Amino acid sequence: MSEERDAVFRRLDAVAAEAAALARALPPAAGGLASASEGWPLVIVAYHIGLGLHRQAGFIARALTGERPFIFAWEPTHELNAVMARDHATLSKDEAASAIEEGLARLRAIASRMNEDAWSREVFEYENRRRSADVVLRRIVLPHAAEHLASMRRTLSPETGAR
């Protein structure tokens, strides 16, 4: 694995570990607290991080399967997020934390089977621009998880009184 990619995985490990720990430590009143950025209950934000890791691992896995790049569009993603928030509103904080850990484990399992050629394969397309597995990891997977973790932190900051 390249040194840069290894650094991205170390950062992603830290983000996922913190998000899972925050989810597990949510006080009863905070689990349903609307998040600062998404407006979802915090437990759903944590679950969303896990689902994101799982879904994005699927994009990256295309480097191994030879499938065409995943064509991303915002509208179906927003619809998926709305269904997820609605259907999992009563999710426990432990289930949300486990989703993060399982999503990261899936991503790591896929990454462990990839060589440098696989990391350079195009696996994702948005607005007619294709991205390699490596770019998806650095510019989509890590920022997605980090941004949602930041929202959880802001929501739980002392100013909100949620802790």
PDB file of C-alpha atoms in Angstrom:
ATOM      1  CA  MET A   1       0.000   0.000   0.000  1.00  0.00           C
ATOM      2  CA  SER A   2       1.328   3.448  -0.802  1.00  0.00           C
ATOM      3  CA  GLU A   3       2.497   5.644   2.041  1.00  0.00           C
ATOM      4  CA  GLU A   4      -0.138   8.275   1.227  1.00  0.00           C
ATOM      5  CA  ARG A   5      -2.935   5.681   1.107  1.00  0.00           C
ATOM      6  CA  ASP A   6      -1.743   4.184   4.374  1.00  0.00           C
ATOM      7  CA  ALA A   7      -1.959   7.659   5.953  1.00  0.00           C
ATOM      8  CA  VAL A   8      -5.522   8.042   4.635  1.00  0.00           C
ATOM      9  CA  PHE A   9      -6.470   4.706   6.191  1.00  0.00           C
ATOM     10  CA  ARG A  10      -4.910   5.704   9.525  1.00  0.00           C
ATOM     11  CA  ARG A  11      -6.970   8.908   9.490  1.00  0.00           C
ATOM     12  CA  LEU A  12     -10.097   6.982   8.465  1.00  0.00           C
ATOM     13  CA  ASP A  13      -9.501   4.479  11.279  1.00  0.00           C
ATOM     14  CA  ALA A  14      -9.300   7.365  13.761  1.00  0.00           C
ATOM     15  CA  VAL A  15     -12.448   9.038  12.400  1.00  0.00           C
ATOM     16  CA  ALA A  16     -14.410   5.785  12.483  1.00  0.00           C
ATOM     17  CA  ALA A  17     -13.208   4.929  15.989  1.00  0.00           C
ATOM     18  CA  GLU A  18     -14.169   8.363  17.303  1.00  0.00           C
ATOM     19  CA  ALA A  19     -17.566   8.302  15.588  1.00  0.00           C
ATOM     20  CA  ALA A  20     -18.327   4.840  16.984  1.00  0.00           C
ATOM     21  CA  ALA A  21     -17.188   5.886  20.467  1.00  0.00           C
ATOM     22  CA  LEU A  22     -19.305   9.053  20.312  1.00  0.00           C
ATOM     23  CA  ALA A  23     -22.312   7.015  19.223  1.00  0.00           C
ATOM     24  CA  ARG A  24     -21.891   4.511  22.056  1.00  0.00           C
ATOM     25  CA  ALA A  25     -21.439   7.312  24.605  1.00  0.00           C
ATOM     26  CA  LEU A  26     -24.518   9.288  23.561  1.00  0.00           C
ATOM     27  CA  PRO A  27     -26.560  10.251  26.604  1.00  0.00           C
ATOM     28  CA  PRO A  28     -30.198   9.131  26.286  1.00  0.00           C
ATOM     29  CA  ALA A  29     -31.397  12.661  25.523  1.00  0.00           C
ATOM     30  CA  ALA A  30     -28.729  13.235  22.870  1.00  0.00           C
ATOM     31  CA  GLY A  31     -29.443  10.205  20.668  1.00  0.00           C
ATOM     32  CA  GLY A  32     -32.525  11.859  19.229  1.00  0.00           C
ATOM     33  CA  LEU A  33     -31.011  15.342  19.188  1.00  0.00           C
ATOM     34  CA  ALA A  34     -31.073  16.834  15.680  1.00  0.00           C
ATOM     35  CA  SER A  35     -27.568  17.071  14.285  1.00  0.00           C
ATOM     36  CA  ALA A  36     -25.989  20.420  13.475  1.00  0.00           C
ATOM     37  CA  SER A  37     -25.591  19.811   9.736  1.00  0.00           C
ATOM     38  CA  GLU A  38     -27.980  17.070   8.658  1.00  0.00           C
ATOM     39  CA  GLY A  39     -30.942  17.689  10.938  1.00  0.00           C
ATOM     40  CA  TRP A  40     -31.102  13.946  11.658  1.00  0.00           C
ATOM     41  CA  PRO A  41     -30.999  12.366  15.101  1.00  0.00           C
ATOM     42  CA  LEU A  42     -27.365  11.854  16.121  1.00  0.00           C
ATOM     43  CA  VAL A  43     -27.738   8.087  16.192  1.00  0.00           C
ATOM     44  CA  ILE A  44     -28.805   8.257  12.529  1.00  0.00           C
ATOM     45  CA  VAL A  45     -25.769  10.384  11.642  1.00  0.00           C
ATOM     46  CA  ALA A  46     -23.537   7.701  13.157  1.00  0.00           C
ATOM     47  CA  TYR A  47     -25.431   4.992  11.282  1.00  0.00           C
ATOM     48  CA  HIS A  48     -25.095   7.043   8.080  1.00  0.00           C
ATOM     49  CA  ILE A  49     -21.306   7.069   8.496  1.00  0.00           C
ATOM     50  CA  GLY A  50     -21.365   3.275   8.672  1.00  0.00           C
ATOM     51  CA  LEU A  51     -23.668   2.920   5.682  1.00  0.00           C
ATOM     52  CA  GLY A  52     -21.482   5.351   3.759  1.00  0.00           C
ATOM     53  CA  LEU A  53     -18.385   3.270   4.439  1.00  0.00           C
ATOM     54  CA  HIS A  54     -20.233   0.139   3.357  1.00  0.00           C
ATOM     55  CA  ARG A  55     -21.581   1.730   0.159  1.00  0.00           C
ATOM     56  CA  GLN A  56     -18.298   3.400  -0.743  1.00  0.00           C
ATOM     57  CA  ALA A  57     -16.470   0.104  -0.194  1.00  0.00           C
ATOM     58  CA  GLY A  58     -18.768  -1.241  -2.894  1.00  0.00           C
ATOM     59  CA  PHE A  59     -17.629   1.497  -5.261  1.00  0.00           C
ATOM     60  CA  ILE A  60     -13.995   0.628  -4.585  1.00  0.00           C
ATOM     61  CA  ALA A  61     -14.659  -3.115  -4.942  1.00  0.00           C
ATOM     62  CA  ARG A  62     -15.426  -2.487  -8.611  1.00  0.00           C
ATOM     63  CA  ALA A  63     -11.655  -2.315  -9.090  1.00  0.00           C
ATOM     64  CA  LEU A  64     -11.563  -6.028  -8.235  1.00  0.00           C
ATOM     65  CA  THR A  65     -14.745  -7.138  -9.979  1.00  0.00           C
ATOM     66  CA  GLY A  66     -14.158  -5.297 -13.230  1.00  0.00           C
ATOM     67  CA  GLU A  67     -17.620  -3.740 -13.106  1.00  0.00           C
ATOM     68  CA  ARG A  68     -18.175  -0.447 -14.840  1.00  0.00           C
ATOM     69  CA  PRO A  69     -17.760   2.651 -12.674  1.00  0.00           C
ATOM     70  CA  PHE A  70     -20.695   3.419 -10.398  1.00  0.00           C
ATOM     71  CA  ILE A  71     -22.598   6.373 -11.839  1.00  0.00           C
ATOM     72  CA  PHE A  72     -23.382   8.642  -8.917  1.00  0.00           C
ATOM     73  CA  ALA A  73     -26.326  11.041  -8.796  1.00  0.00           C
ATOM     74  CA  TRP A  74     -27.479  13.139  -5.860  1.00  0.00           C
ATOM     75  CA  GLU A  75     -31.242  12.602  -6.178  1.00  0.00           C
ATOM     76  CA  PRO A  76     -31.240   8.823  -5.556  1.00  0.00           C
ATOM     77  CA  THR A  77     -28.710   9.365  -2.776  1.00  0.00           C
ATOM     78  CA  HIS A  78     -30.965  11.922  -1.068  1.00  0.00           C
ATOM     79  CA  GLU A  79     -33.894   9.511  -1.436  1.00  0.00           C
ATOM     80  CA  LEU A  80     -31.827   6.686   0.062  1.00  0.00           C
ATOM     81  CA  ASN A  81     -30.807   8.920   2.970  1.00  0.00           C
ATOM     82  CA  ALA A  82     -34.429   9.918   3.630  1.00  0.00           C
ATOM     83  CA  VAL A  83     -35.534   6.280   3.693  1.00  0.00           C
ATOM     84  CA  MET A  84     -32.612   5.395   5.955  1.00  0.00           C
ATOM     85  CA  ALA A  85     -33.429   8.198   8.405  1.00  0.00           C
ATOM     86  CA  ARG A  86     -37.115   7.270   8.467  1.00  0.00           C
ATOM     87  CA  ASP A  87     -36.752   3.496   8.669  1.00  0.00           C
ATOM     88  CA  HIS A  88     -34.030   3.476  11.311  1.00  0.00           C
ATOM     89  CA  ALA A  89     -35.293   6.222  13.615  1.00  0.00           C
ATOM     90  CA  THR A  90     -35.388   3.827  16.584  1.00  0.00           C
ATOM     91  CA  LEU A  91     -31.931   2.380  15.987  1.00  0.00           C
ATOM     92  CA  SER A  92     -29.868   1.888  19.137  1.00  0.00           C
ATOM     93  CA  LYS A  93     -26.591   3.699  19.631  1.00  0.00           C
ATOM     94  CA  ASP A  94     -24.761   0.343  19.738  1.00  0.00           C
ATOM     95  CA  GLU A  95     -26.277  -0.685  16.393  1.00  0.00           C
ATOM     96  CA  ALA A  96     -25.166   2.627  14.888  1.00  0.00           C
ATOM     97  CA  ALA A  97     -21.633   2.216  16.251  1.00  0.00           C
ATOM     98  CA  SER A  98     -21.492  -1.370  14.981  1.00  0.00           C
ATOM     99  CA  ALA A  99     -22.508  -0.175  11.507  1.00  0.00           C
ATOM    100  CA  ILE A 100     -19.465   2.114  11.472  1.00  0.00           C
ATOM    101  CA  GLU A 101     -17.146  -0.700  12.517  1.00  0.00           C
ATOM    102  CA  GLU A 102     -18.665  -3.127  10.011  1.00  0.00           C
ATOM    103  CA  GLY A 103     -18.457  -0.597   7.170  1.00  0.00           C
ATOM    104  CA  LEU A 104     -14.799   0.075   7.925  1.00  0.00           C
ATOM    105  CA  ALA A 105     -14.058  -3.655   8.191  1.00  0.00           C
ATOM    106  CA  ARG A 106     -15.646  -4.228   4.771  1.00  0.00           C
ATOM    107  CA  LEU A 107     -13.609  -1.413   3.241  1.00  0.00           C
ATOM    108  CA  ARG A 108     -10.391  -2.722   4.793  1.00  0.00           C
ATOM    109  CA  ALA A 109     -11.115  -6.286   3.614  1.00  0.00           C
ATOM    110  CA  ILE A 110     -11.554  -5.045   0.052  1.00  0.00           C
ATOM    111  CA  ALA A 111      -8.447  -2.854   0.267  1.00  0.00           C
ATOM    112  CA  SER A 112      -6.360  -5.786   1.498  1.00  0.00           C
ATOM    113  CA  ARG A 113      -7.005  -7.603  -1.789  1.00  0.00           C
ATOM    114  CA  MET A 114      -6.043  -4.659  -4.000  1.00  0.00           C
ATOM    115  CA  ASN A 115      -2.734  -4.013  -5.716  1.00  0.00           C
ATOM    116  CA  GLU A 116      -1.538  -0.702  -7.171  1.00  0.00           C
ATOM    117  CA  ASP A 117      -3.150  -1.443 -10.537  1.00  0.00           C
ATOM    118  CA  ALA A 118      -6.514  -1.982  -8.841  1.00  0.00           C
ATOM    119  CA  TRP A 119      -6.215   1.311  -6.949  1.00  0.00           C
ATOM    120  CA  SER A 120      -5.711   3.134 -10.259  1.00  0.00           C
ATOM    121  CA  ARG A 121      -8.836   1.638 -11.894  1.00  0.00           C
ATOM    122  CA  GLU A 122     -11.827   3.901 -12.471  1.00  0.00           C
ATOM    123  CA  VAL A 123     -14.662   2.872 -10.152  1.00  0.00           C
ATOM    124  CA  PHE A 124     -16.868   5.965  -9.793  1.00  0.00           C
ATOM    125  CA  GLU A 125     -18.372   8.506 -12.149  1.00  0.00           C
ATOM    126  CA  TYR A 126     -20.041  11.815 -11.339  1.00  0.00           C
ATOM    127  CA  GLU A 127     -21.065  14.389 -13.939  1.00  0.00           C
ATOM    128  CA  ASN A 128     -19.182  12.460 -16.635  1.00  0.00           C
ATOM    129  CA  ARG A 129     -15.937  12.545 -14.637  1.00  0.00           C
ATOM    130  CA  ARG A 130     -14.472   9.227 -13.650  1.00  0.00           C
ATOM    131  CA  ARG A 131     -12.494   8.653 -10.475  1.00  0.00           C
ATOM    132  CA  SER A 132     -10.044   5.919  -9.558  1.00  0.00           C
ATOM    133  CA  ALA A 133     -10.426   3.790  -6.450  1.00  0.00           C
ATOM    134  CA  ASP A 134      -7.566   5.746  -4.895  1.00  0.00           C
ATOM    135  CA  VAL A 135      -9.272   9.092  -5.540  1.00  0.00           C
ATOM    136  CA  VAL A 136     -12.576   7.763  -4.173  1.00  0.00           C
ATOM    137  CA  LEU A 137     -10.816   6.769  -0.953  1.00  0.00           C
ATOM    138  CA  ARG A 138      -9.062  10.128  -0.523  1.00  0.00           C
ATOM    139  CA  ARG A 139     -11.712  12.533  -1.825  1.00  0.00           C
ATOM    140  CA  ILE A 140     -14.995  10.800  -1.025  1.00  0.00           C
ATOM    141  CA  VAL A 141     -14.682   8.142   1.684  1.00  0.00           C
ATOM    142  CA  LEU A 142     -12.504  10.019   4.180  1.00  0.00           C
ATOM    143  CA  PRO A 143     -14.149  13.454   3.764  1.00  0.00           C
ATOM    144  CA  HIS A 144     -17.654  11.949   4.001  1.00  0.00           C
ATOM    145  CA  ALA A 145     -16.917  10.242   7.312  1.00  0.00           C
ATOM    146  CA  ALA A 146     -14.944  13.210   8.678  1.00  0.00           C
ATOM    147  CA  GLU A 147     -17.652  15.756   7.797  1.00  0.00           C
ATOM    148  CA  HIS A 148     -20.381  13.745   9.509  1.00  0.00           C
ATOM    149  CA  LEU A 149     -18.151  13.204  12.553  1.00  0.00           C
ATOM    150  CA  ALA A 150     -17.583  16.979  12.681  1.00  0.00           C
ATOM    151  CA  SER A 151     -21.354  17.473  12.669  1.00  0.00           C
ATOM    152  CA  MET A 152     -21.685  15.067  15.596  1.00  0.00           C
ATOM    153  CA  ARG A 153     -18.969  16.966  17.475  1.00  0.00           C
ATOM    154  CA  ARG A 154     -20.621  20.347  16.823  1.00  0.00           C
ATOM    155  CA  THR A 155     -23.972  19.015  17.963  1.00  0.00           C
ATOM    156  CA  LEU A 156     -22.473  17.647  21.168  1.00  0.00           C
ATOM    157  CA  SER A 157     -20.335  20.709  21.879  1.00  0.00           C
ATOM    158  CA  PRO A 158     -20.739  22.266  25.342  1.00  0.00           C
ATOM    159  CA  GLU A 159     -22.617  25.207  23.812  1.00  0.00           C
ATOM    160  CA  THR A 160     -25.522  22.934  22.876  1.00  0.00           C
ATOM    161  CA  GLY A 161     -25.862  21.523  26.362  1.00  0.00           C
ATOM    162  CA  ALA A 162     -26.319  18.026  24.911  1.00  0.00           C
ATOM    163  CA  ARG A 163     -23.588  16.414  26.983  1.00  0.00           C
TER     164      ARG A 163
END
